[in-house]
Coordinates of C-alpha atoms in Angstrom, one line a residue:
Chain I
M97 CA -62.2 38.4 85.2
L98 CA -59.4 35.5 84.3
D99 CA -57.8 34.6 81.2
K100 CA -59.6 30.3 81.6
P101 CA -56.5 28.4 81.3
T102 CA -55.2 30.4 84.5
A103 CA -58.1 30.2 86.2
N104 CA -58.6 26.0 85.4
R105 CA -54.9 26.1 86.3
N106 CA -55.8 28.0 89.4
L107 CA -59.2 25.8 90.3
A108 CA -56.0 22.2 89.7
L109 CA -53.8 23.2 92.4
A110 CA -56.8 24.4 94.6
L111 CA -58.6 21.1 94.3
K112 CA -55.0 19.3 94.4
L113 CA -53.9 20.8 97.5
G114 CA -57.6 19.8 99.4
I115 CA -57.5 16.7 98.6
F116 CA -53.9 17.4 100.2
A117 CA -55.4 18.5 103.5
A118 CA -58.1 16.3 104.1
L119 CA -55.9 13.0 103.2
L120 CA -53.8 14.0 105.7
F121 CA -56.8 14.5 108.3
A122 CA -58.4 11.1 108.1
A123 CA -54.7 9.6 108.0
T124 CA -54.3 11.7 111.7
L125 CA -57.7 10.0 112.4
L126 CA -56.6 6.9 111.4
V127 CA -53.8 6.7 112.9
G128 CA -55.3 7.6 116.4
V129 CA -57.9 4.6 115.6
L130 CA -54.5 2.1 115.2
V131 CA -52.6 3.4 117.9
R132 CA -56.0 3.2 120.7
Y133 CA -58.2 0.7 118.8
G134 CA -55.5 -1.6 116.7
Chain E
M42 CA -47.5 33.2 85.2
A43 CA -51.4 34.7 84.9
T44 CA -51.5 36.0 80.6
E45 CA -54.8 38.4 82.1
A46 CA -54.7 42.6 80.5
H47 CA -53.0 44.0 83.3
T48 CA -53.8 47.4 81.5
A49 CA -56.4 48.8 83.1
P50 CA -59.4 51.7 83.3
H51 CA -57.7 55.4 85.1
A52 CA -57.0 55.3 88.9
A53 CA -59.4 57.9 89.2
S54 CA -63.0 56.6 86.7
A55 CA -62.9 53.6 89.1
R56 CA -62.8 54.5 92.4
P57 CA -63.7 52.4 94.8
A58 CA -67.3 51.9 96.7
T59 CA -68.4 53.6 100.0
G60 CA -70.0 52.6 102.8
A61 CA -70.4 49.7 105.1
W62 CA -72.8 47.2 102.7
S63 CA -69.8 48.1 99.9
W64 CA -67.0 46.7 103.3
V65 CA -69.4 43.2 104.2
T66 CA -69.8 42.5 100.4
T67 CA -66.0 43.1 99.6
V68 CA -64.2 40.6 97.9
D69 CA -61.0 43.4 96.7
H70 CA -57.8 41.7 98.8
K71 CA -56.8 45.4 100.3
R72 CA -60.7 46.1 101.4
I73 CA -60.3 41.8 103.0
G74 CA -57.1 42.8 104.0
I75 CA -57.6 46.1 106.0
M76 CA -60.3 44.3 107.7
Y77 CA -58.2 41.4 109.5
L78 CA -56.5 44.0 109.8
Y79 CA -58.4 45.6 112.5
T80 CA -60.0 42.4 113.4
T81 CA -56.9 40.9 114.3
F82 CA -55.7 43.7 116.6
F83 CA -59.4 43.9 118.3
F84 CA -58.2 40.6 119.4
F85 CA -55.0 41.4 119.6
A86 CA -55.8 44.7 122.7
V87 CA -58.7 41.8 123.8
G88 CA -55.2 38.8 124.2
G89 CA -53.4 42.5 125.6
L90 CA -55.6 42.9 128.5
M91 CA -56.2 39.3 129.4
A92 CA -52.7 39.5 129.9
L93 CA -52.5 42.6 132.2
A94 CA -55.1 41.0 133.9
I95 CA -52.6 38.2 134.2
R96 CA -49.6 40.2 134.9
L97 CA -52.0 42.1 138.3
Q98 CA -52.5 39.1 139.7
L99 CA -48.4 37.4 139.7
E100 CA -47.4 41.2 140.5
H101 CA -46.6 39.7 144.5
A102 CA -47.0 36.7 146.1
N103 CA -50.1 35.3 147.5
N104 CA -51.7 37.7 145.2
Q105 CA -55.4 37.3 145.3
V106 CA -56.8 39.7 141.9
V107 CA -58.3 36.7 140.1
S108 CA -59.5 33.0 141.5
A109 CA -57.3 30.2 140.8
E110 CA -59.7 29.2 137.8
S111 CA -60.1 32.5 136.9
Y112 CA -56.3 32.2 136.3
D113 CA -56.8 29.4 134.2
R114 CA -58.9 30.9 131.5
L115 CA -57.6 33.4 131.2
F116 CA -54.2 32.4 130.0
T117 CA -55.5 29.9 128.4
M118 CA -57.3 32.3 126.5
H119 CA -55.0 35.1 126.2
G120 CA -52.4 31.8 124.6
T121 CA -55.1 30.9 121.6
T122 CA -55.9 34.3 121.2
M123 CA -52.9 35.8 120.4
I124 CA -51.6 32.7 118.5
F125 CA -54.9 31.7 116.7
L126 CA -56.7 35.2 116.5
F127 CA -53.4 37.1 116.7
V128 CA -50.6 35.8 115.4
V129 CA -51.4 33.6 112.4
P130 CA -54.2 35.7 111.0
V131 CA -52.8 38.5 111.6
M132 CA -49.7 37.6 109.1
A133 CA -53.1 36.4 106.7
A134 CA -53.8 40.8 106.7
F135 CA -50.4 41.7 105.0
G136 CA -50.3 39.0 102.8
N137 CA -54.1 39.4 101.4
Y138 CA -53.4 43.4 101.1
L139 CA -49.8 42.8 99.8
V140 CA -49.2 39.7 97.6
P141 CA -51.7 40.7 95.1
L142 CA -49.8 44.2 94.7
Q143 CA -46.1 42.4 95.2
I144 CA -46.6 39.7 92.4
G145 CA -48.6 41.9 89.5
A146 CA -52.2 41.1 89.9
R147 CA -55.4 42.0 89.5
D148 CA -56.5 40.6 92.4
M149 CA -56.2 36.8 95.0
A150 CA -56.9 33.2 93.2
F151 CA -60.4 32.7 94.6
P152 CA -61.6 36.7 95.5
R153 CA -64.8 34.7 97.5
L154 CA -63.3 32.0 99.1
N155 CA -61.1 34.6 100.0
A156 CA -63.9 37.2 101.6
A157 CA -64.8 33.7 103.3
S158 CA -61.3 33.1 105.2
F159 CA -62.1 36.3 106.5
W160 CA -65.9 36.0 107.6
L161 CA -64.3 32.6 108.8
L162 CA -62.3 33.9 111.2
L163 CA -64.6 36.6 113.0
F164 CA -66.8 33.7 112.7
G165 CA -64.4 31.2 114.5
G166 CA -63.0 34.2 117.2
M167 CA -66.6 34.7 118.0
V168 CA -67.4 31.4 119.1
M169 CA -64.6 30.4 120.8
Y170 CA -65.7 33.6 122.8
S171 CA -68.8 33.1 123.2
S172 CA -68.2 30.0 126.4
F173 CA -67.5 32.8 128.3
L174 CA -71.1 33.3 128.7
W175 CA -72.2 29.9 129.4
G176 CA -72.2 28.2 133.1
G177 CA -68.9 26.6 133.1
G178 CA -66.7 29.4 131.3
A179 CA -64.1 29.2 128.5
A180 CA -61.8 26.8 128.1
D181 CA -59.5 25.9 131.3
A182 CA -56.7 23.8 130.1
G183 CA -54.2 26.0 128.2
W184 CA -53.5 26.8 125.2
T185 CA -51.7 23.4 124.2
A186 CA -55.2 21.9 125.3
Y187 CA -53.0 18.5 127.1
P188 CA -55.2 15.1 127.7
P189 CA -56.7 13.6 130.3
L190 CA -56.8 17.3 132.0
S191 CA -58.6 19.0 128.8
V192 CA -61.4 15.3 128.8
L193 CA -61.8 16.0 131.8
S194 CA -62.5 20.0 132.2
P195 CA -66.5 20.8 133.2
G196 CA -68.8 22.6 130.7
H197 CA -69.5 23.6 127.4
G198 CA -66.0 26.4 127.0
L199 CA -63.4 23.7 126.1
D200 CA -66.3 22.2 123.4
L201 CA -66.6 25.7 121.9
W202 CA -62.6 26.5 121.9
I203 CA -62.6 23.0 119.4
V204 CA -65.1 23.8 117.4
G205 CA -64.2 27.2 117.0
L206 CA -60.1 25.9 116.5
H207 CA -62.0 23.4 113.5
I208 CA -63.1 27.1 112.2
L209 CA -60.4 29.1 112.6
G210 CA -58.7 26.1 110.5
I211 CA -60.8 25.8 108.1
S212 CA -60.0 29.9 107.1
S213 CA -56.2 29.1 107.1
L214 CA -57.6 25.7 105.3
I215 CA -58.7 28.3 102.2
G216 CA -56.7 31.3 103.0
A217 CA -53.8 29.1 102.3
I218 CA -54.6 27.3 99.9
N219 CA -56.4 30.8 97.7
F220 CA -52.1 32.2 98.5
I221 CA -50.2 29.6 97.0
C222 CA -52.7 30.1 94.3
T223 CA -51.9 33.4 93.4
I224 CA -48.4 33.3 94.3
H225 CA -47.4 30.0 92.2
N226 CA -50.0 31.7 88.6
M227 CA -51.4 34.9 88.6
R228 CA -47.9 36.4 89.1
A229 CA -47.2 39.4 86.5
P230 CA -44.6 38.9 83.4
G231 CA -41.5 39.0 84.2
M232 CA -42.3 38.3 88.4
R233 CA -39.4 34.6 88.3
L234 CA -40.0 33.6 91.4
T235 CA -36.3 34.2 92.4
R236 CA -37.5 37.8 91.9
M237 CA -40.2 37.4 94.2
P238 CA -40.0 40.0 97.2
L239 CA -38.7 37.8 100.2
F240 CA -41.9 38.7 102.1
T241 CA -44.4 36.3 99.2
W242 CA -41.4 34.5 99.4
A243 CA -42.9 34.2 103.4
I244 CA -46.4 33.9 103.0
D245 CA -45.9 31.3 100.0
V246 CA -43.6 29.6 103.0
Y247 CA -46.2 29.7 105.6
S248 CA -48.7 28.7 103.2
I249 CA -47.6 25.7 102.5
M250 CA -46.9 24.8 105.9
I251 CA -50.5 25.8 107.4
V252 CA -51.4 23.0 104.7
I253 CA -49.5 20.1 105.7
A254 CA -49.8 20.8 109.5
G255 CA -53.2 21.6 110.2
P256 CA -54.7 18.8 109.3
V257 CA -53.0 17.1 111.8
L258 CA -54.3 19.7 114.3
A259 CA -58.3 19.2 113.0
G260 CA -57.3 14.6 113.5
A261 CA -56.2 15.9 117.2
L262 CA -58.9 18.5 118.3
T263 CA -61.7 16.0 116.5
M264 CA -60.9 13.1 118.7
L265 CA -60.8 15.2 121.5
L266 CA -64.6 16.3 120.9
M267 CA -65.1 13.0 120.3
D268 CA -63.6 12.1 123.9
R269 CA -65.2 14.5 125.5
N270 CA -68.8 14.0 123.6
Y271 CA -69.3 10.4 122.4
G272 CA -67.6 7.7 124.6
T273 CA -64.4 6.8 122.7
S274 CA -60.8 6.7 124.5
F275 CA -58.7 8.0 122.0
Y276 CA -56.8 9.9 124.9
Q277 CA -57.0 7.6 127.6
P278 CA -54.0 7.7 129.8
A279 CA -53.8 3.4 130.2
T280 CA -52.5 3.4 126.4
H281 CA -50.8 6.7 126.5
G282 CA -53.4 8.1 125.1
P283 CA -51.7 11.5 126.8
I284 CA -48.5 10.8 125.0
L285 CA -50.2 10.5 121.1
Y286 CA -51.6 13.5 121.6
Q287 CA -48.8 15.5 121.8
H288 CA -46.9 13.5 118.6
L289 CA -50.0 15.3 116.5
F290 CA -50.0 19.1 118.8
W291 CA -46.8 19.3 118.6
F292 CA -46.1 18.2 115.0
Y293 CA -49.0 21.1 114.3
S294 CA -47.6 23.5 116.3
H295 CA -44.4 23.5 116.4
P296 CA -44.6 24.5 112.8
V297 CA -46.9 27.0 113.8
V298 CA -44.1 28.7 115.5
Y299 CA -42.8 29.2 112.0
V300 CA -45.2 30.0 110.2
M301 CA -45.6 32.3 112.6
A302 CA -42.2 33.9 112.0
L303 CA -41.7 33.1 108.5
P304 CA -44.0 36.2 107.3
G305 CA -42.6 38.7 110.6
F306 CA -39.6 37.8 108.5
G307 CA -40.2 38.3 105.5
M308 CA -41.5 42.0 106.5
I309 CA -37.9 42.7 108.2
S310 CA -36.5 41.6 104.6
E311 CA -38.7 44.4 103.5
I312 CA -37.6 47.1 105.6
V313 CA -33.9 46.3 106.3
P314 CA -32.9 47.2 102.6
V315 CA -34.5 50.0 101.8
F316 CA -33.6 52.0 105.1
S317 CA -30.4 50.4 104.3
R318 CA -30.7 52.1 101.0
K319 CA -29.2 49.1 99.5
P320 CA -29.5 46.1 98.3
L321 CA -30.8 43.7 100.2
F322 CA -27.5 41.6 101.2
G323 CA -27.7 37.6 99.6
Y324 CA -30.8 37.1 98.4
K325 CA -31.3 33.8 97.2
A326 CA -29.4 32.5 100.4
L327 CA -32.4 34.0 102.0
V328 CA -34.7 32.6 100.1
Y329 CA -33.4 29.0 100.8
S330 CA -32.7 29.9 104.7
I331 CA -36.8 29.8 104.5
V332 CA -37.2 27.0 103.1
A333 CA -34.6 25.4 105.2
I334 CA -36.5 27.0 108.1
A335 CA -40.1 25.6 107.2
F336 CA -39.1 21.8 106.9
L337 CA -36.4 21.8 109.5
G338 CA -39.8 22.6 111.2
F339 CA -41.6 19.0 110.8
L340 CA -38.6 17.5 112.6
V341 CA -38.6 19.2 115.5
W342 CA -41.4 19.0 117.5
G343 CA -40.0 16.3 120.3
H344 CA -38.3 19.7 122.0
H345 CA -41.4 20.0 124.1
M346 CA -41.4 17.1 125.1
F347 CA -38.7 15.7 126.4
A348 CA -39.9 15.7 129.4
V349 CA -42.3 12.7 128.8
G350 CA -39.6 10.0 128.6
F351 CA -37.9 9.8 125.1
S352 CA -35.3 6.8 124.5
T353 CA -32.3 8.8 124.6
P354 CA -31.5 7.9 120.5
L355 CA -34.5 10.1 119.9
Q356 CA -33.5 13.0 122.3
I357 CA -30.6 12.8 120.6
W358 CA -32.3 13.0 117.3
F359 CA -35.0 15.2 119.0
M360 CA -32.0 18.5 120.0
I361 CA -29.9 18.0 117.0
A362 CA -32.8 18.5 114.8
S363 CA -33.9 21.7 116.8
M364 CA -30.6 22.7 116.8
A365 CA -29.2 22.7 113.2
I366 CA -32.9 25.6 113.3
G367 CA -30.5 28.2 114.3
V368 CA -28.1 27.7 111.2
P369 CA -30.5 28.9 108.2
T370 CA -32.1 31.1 111.1
G371 CA -28.6 32.7 112.3
V372 CA -27.7 33.2 108.0
K373 CA -30.9 34.9 107.8
I374 CA -30.1 37.3 110.3
F375 CA -26.2 37.2 108.9
N376 CA -27.8 38.6 106.2
W377 CA -29.9 41.0 107.7
I378 CA -26.5 42.4 109.5
G379 CA -24.9 42.4 106.0
T380 CA -27.2 44.6 104.6
M381 CA -27.1 47.2 107.1
W382 CA -23.3 46.8 107.0
M383 CA -21.3 50.3 105.1
G384 CA -25.3 51.1 104.3
R385 CA -26.1 54.7 104.5
I386 CA -29.0 53.8 107.0
R387 CA -31.8 56.0 108.1
F388 CA -33.2 55.3 111.1
E389 CA -37.2 56.0 110.1
P390 CA -39.6 54.0 112.9
P391 CA -39.9 51.1 110.7
M392 CA -36.2 50.7 110.7
L393 CA -35.9 50.9 114.9
Y394 CA -38.5 48.4 114.4
A395 CA -36.5 46.0 112.4
V396 CA -33.0 46.3 114.2
A397 CA -34.8 46.0 117.4
F398 CA -36.6 42.7 116.2
I399 CA -33.0 41.2 114.4
G400 CA -31.4 42.0 118.4
L401 CA -34.5 40.0 120.9
F402 CA -35.3 37.7 118.1
M403 CA -30.9 36.7 118.6
I404 CA -31.8 36.6 122.2
G405 CA -34.9 34.5 121.8
G406 CA -32.9 32.4 119.5
L407 CA -30.0 32.2 122.3
S408 CA -32.7 30.8 124.8
G409 CA -34.5 28.4 122.4
I410 CA -30.7 26.8 122.1
F411 CA -30.9 26.2 126.0
L412 CA -34.2 24.7 126.0
A413 CA -33.1 22.3 123.0
A414 CA -30.3 20.5 124.4
F415 CA -32.3 18.0 126.9
P416 CA -30.3 17.9 129.8
I417 CA -31.0 21.7 130.2
D418 CA -34.8 21.7 129.6
L419 CA -35.3 19.0 131.6
Y420 CA -34.2 21.6 134.3
V421 CA -36.3 24.8 132.9
T422 CA -39.1 22.2 131.5
D423 CA -42.5 23.9 132.5
S424 CA -40.9 27.1 134.2
Y425 CA -40.7 30.9 133.5
F426 CA -38.0 30.1 131.8
V427 CA -40.0 29.1 128.4
V428 CA -42.6 32.0 129.6
A429 CA -39.0 33.9 128.7
H430 CA -37.8 32.3 125.7
F431 CA -41.0 32.1 123.8
H432 CA -42.3 35.5 123.9
Y433 CA -38.7 36.5 123.0
V434 CA -39.6 34.8 119.9
L435 CA -43.2 35.1 119.3
G436 CA -43.7 37.6 121.1
T437 CA -41.3 39.9 119.2
V438 CA -42.9 39.1 115.8
P439 CA -46.0 40.1 116.3
V440 CA -45.0 43.7 117.9
F441 CA -41.6 44.2 116.5
A442 CA -41.8 42.9 112.8
V443 CA -45.5 43.3 112.3
L444 CA -45.5 46.9 114.4
G445 CA -42.4 47.3 111.8
G446 CA -44.6 46.3 108.6
L447 CA -47.7 48.4 110.2
H448 CA -45.1 51.3 109.9
Y449 CA -43.4 50.7 106.7
W450 CA -47.2 49.9 104.6
Y451 CA -49.2 52.1 106.8
P452 CA -48.6 55.0 104.2
K453 CA -49.1 52.8 101.4
M454 CA -52.5 51.1 103.3
S455 CA -54.3 54.9 104.3
G456 CA -52.8 57.6 101.6
R457 CA -51.2 58.7 104.5
M458 CA -48.1 59.5 106.7
L459 CA -48.1 58.0 110.7
D460 CA -47.3 61.3 113.2
R461 CA -43.5 60.3 112.6
A462 CA -42.4 61.8 116.1
L463 CA -45.2 60.0 118.3
A464 CA -43.9 56.2 116.2
V465 CA -40.5 57.1 117.4
R466 CA -41.3 57.3 120.9
A467 CA -43.9 55.0 121.2
F468 CA -41.2 52.9 119.9
W469 CA -38.5 53.8 122.7
I470 CA -42.1 53.0 125.3
I471 CA -42.9 48.9 123.2
F472 CA -38.7 48.6 123.1
I473 CA -38.1 49.6 127.3
G474 CA -42.0 48.0 128.2
F475 CA -41.0 44.6 126.1
N476 CA -37.9 44.0 128.1
M477 CA -39.1 45.2 131.0
T478 CA -41.3 42.3 131.1
F479 CA -39.4 39.7 129.4
F480 CA -36.1 39.6 130.5
P481 CA -36.9 38.3 133.9
M482 CA -38.7 36.5 133.7
H483 CA -35.3 33.7 132.7
D484 CA -34.4 34.9 136.6
L485 CA -37.6 33.5 138.0
G486 CA -37.8 30.2 135.6
L487 CA -33.6 29.6 136.8
S488 CA -34.7 29.6 140.9
G489 CA -38.0 27.8 139.5
M490 CA -40.8 30.0 139.6
P491 CA -43.4 27.3 137.4
R492 CA -45.8 28.6 134.8
R493 CA -49.7 28.0 134.9
V494 CA -49.9 28.9 138.6
S495 CA -52.3 31.0 139.4
T496 CA -49.6 31.8 142.5
Y497 CA -47.0 31.9 145.0
T498 CA -45.2 31.0 147.9
N499 CA -42.0 32.3 147.7
N500 CA -41.2 36.1 148.4
A501 CA -37.7 36.2 146.6
W502 CA -39.1 36.6 143.1
D503 CA -41.7 39.3 143.9
T504 CA -38.8 42.0 142.6
A505 CA -39.2 40.6 139.5
N506 CA -42.4 39.5 139.6
L507 CA -43.5 43.5 140.5
I508 CA -40.3 44.8 137.3
S509 CA -42.7 42.3 134.7
T510 CA -46.1 43.5 135.8
I511 CA -45.5 47.3 135.3
G512 CA -43.6 46.4 132.1
A513 CA -46.4 45.0 131.2
F514 CA -48.5 48.2 131.2
V515 CA -45.5 50.1 130.3
L516 CA -45.6 47.7 126.7
G517 CA -49.3 48.6 126.7
T518 CA -49.5 52.2 126.8
G519 CA -46.6 51.9 124.0
V520 CA -48.9 49.7 121.2
L521 CA -51.9 51.9 122.6
M522 CA -50.2 55.0 121.2
V523 CA -49.7 53.2 118.1
L524 CA -53.1 52.3 117.6
W525 CA -53.8 56.4 118.3
N526 CA -51.3 56.8 115.7
C527 CA -52.6 54.8 113.5
I528 CA -56.1 55.9 114.2
H529 CA -55.2 59.4 114.5
S530 CA -52.7 59.5 111.1
L531 CA -55.5 58.4 109.2
R532 CA -57.4 61.5 109.6
V533 CA -55.1 64.7 109.9
G534 CA -51.5 62.6 108.3
R535 CA -50.1 64.2 105.6
I536 CA -51.2 63.2 102.3
A537 CA -48.4 60.3 101.1
P538 CA -46.8 59.6 97.9
A539 CA -46.8 56.4 96.1
D540 CA -43.4 55.7 97.2
P541 CA -42.8 57.3 99.9
W542 CA -39.3 55.8 101.5
G543 CA -37.8 55.0 98.0
A544 CA -38.5 51.0 98.2
N545 CA -38.1 48.1 95.9
S546 CA -40.7 47.0 94.9
L547 CA -44.0 46.2 93.3
E548 CA -46.5 47.8 95.6
W549 CA -44.8 51.4 95.9
Y550 CA -45.1 51.9 91.8
T551 CA -49.2 52.4 92.0
S552 CA -50.9 55.0 93.8
S553 CA -51.4 54.4 97.9
P554 CA -53.8 54.1 98.5
P555 CA -53.8 51.7 95.4
P556 CA -57.2 51.5 92.7
P557 CA -59.5 48.6 93.2
H558 CA -57.5 47.1 89.7
N559 CA -54.7 47.9 91.8
F560 CA -52.1 49.2 88.7
D561 CA -52.9 51.3 85.6
E562 CA -49.8 49.7 84.1
L563 CA -47.0 47.7 85.0
P564 CA -43.0 48.5 84.8
P565 CA -40.8 46.3 83.1
I566 CA -39.5 43.5 85.9
R567 CA -36.3 42.6 85.3
S568 CA -34.9 41.6 88.7
E569 CA -35.7 41.2 92.4
R570 CA -36.1 44.9 92.5
P571 CA -37.8 46.6 89.5
L572 CA -38.5 49.8 91.1
Y573 CA -34.7 50.6 92.0
D574 CA -33.9 49.4 88.4
L575 CA -36.5 52.3 87.4
R576 CA -34.3 54.6 89.0
R577 CA -31.7 54.4 88.2
E578 CA -32.8 54.5 84.4
A579 CA -34.5 57.7 85.1
A580 CA -30.9 58.5 86.6
A581 CA -28.9 58.0 83.8
T582 CA -31.4 59.2 81.6
A583 CA -31.4 62.2 83.2
V584 CA -27.0 62.5 82.9
T585 CA -26.9 61.1 79.1
G586 CA -30.1 63.7 78.2
D587 CA -31.5 60.7 76.0

């Protein structure tokens, strides 16, 4: 088992990276919408 | 760094569970890595068979081995399979197995997520290949799937291709996040970033690139799926939609070239010093060059689009930025040669692959310089010169870096040594077959043979195409010999010691194969070569008798 501080650091970093990736995905769609319909 | 206790039960008292179900339910990074290896090499074999069918079709002018429609599906699925189902995930296979061992960790940061990442890879591949069973057949718009062709492609083959890629994208994204968390939070005491093995460095950068580039491809493919099925028109030609797609596609797909290449560089950086019996020349320069290649890799996507007709300043920018990547790449090659220089080189099979990789990758790098120059690119774009270039760049990674890595780490993974004589014979057959297959394509491209055509009428191209086709079968024979060696040696290979090569990094400290908990104890880590430090201390103790 991991110690709790390491597990928390893992979770925090994973969440940040996941949110970053989701924002990039949304930004790509936004670029598509703006170029085509903007 | 992790503060987890690294001492664990003795290896003998912690035997791995056996049986098929224990593999299906495993969350052990080593078993997941091995399942990745089996899966990716299966897809490698399938992609290779498609390549043989392509080469048979092109063996001489006006050939009719397969129909034009089947040919389109074959080269589309060959490219897709090799990139998304072999080269990218095979790096995750080695990463899964090796990264926790190389940094002295017990497992990955998220073991269950790690298992999910593997099963999604398998599922994504199955979804993609299920398109062969539909009436319309598999995807047929090339691995780039440019609109308007991909929007208009009939049937559901391309839809399944997109959905399959989405699943593979999620697999590689969560795998990448897992690698980043593991490398940044789980290193053993003493394992600073500046002491990490080069392969782990490469997997870290590979993962960061996937997190940045992957979502952009996912967005581009989502819009393609909507254009095909839900009446949107993101990619309609009237509003330059196809050019938008190309920008988004290459923003992902040029970095993915380095996603595939950098872990290969990492493997070579592990092999060369061990078999040169010298420290790696310029460790920090190699780390900086990995990071520089990744950074520059995000600035050069437009060199795939010179034929679109950019303004001249933009073309000059993409040309100079692309050529700039040659600088950190040159640093790596210089450092590998510097490592070998005056070394006592042992030409064991992993080193043969590494040396071949360096030489052949340079050929691909040099033709890349030609293609980065837009006046030349416009002349040879979409010709076989480009096919020759990217096989010397991306073909050398799986064939020479990955097979070199497989020969290097096979004893650690299996506990057995490969048959050396068979491995050397297979290497030379692969080396000859690879060059016979791809070198003539330079000449074919320069004399005007276009890529992605199912046949041609110019008999002047027959001889080069015949050599290339024979070479493909020679190459396939060599790869089969490697696979046979791996399977056969599992039963009859000599038992491998913990460190058969006199290596430097932590994975060689534990038994071959490692116990489920990886390490009974860890050695002190005071440099990037902890095992060399141990051997040196042992030798000093033996001399002084202390």
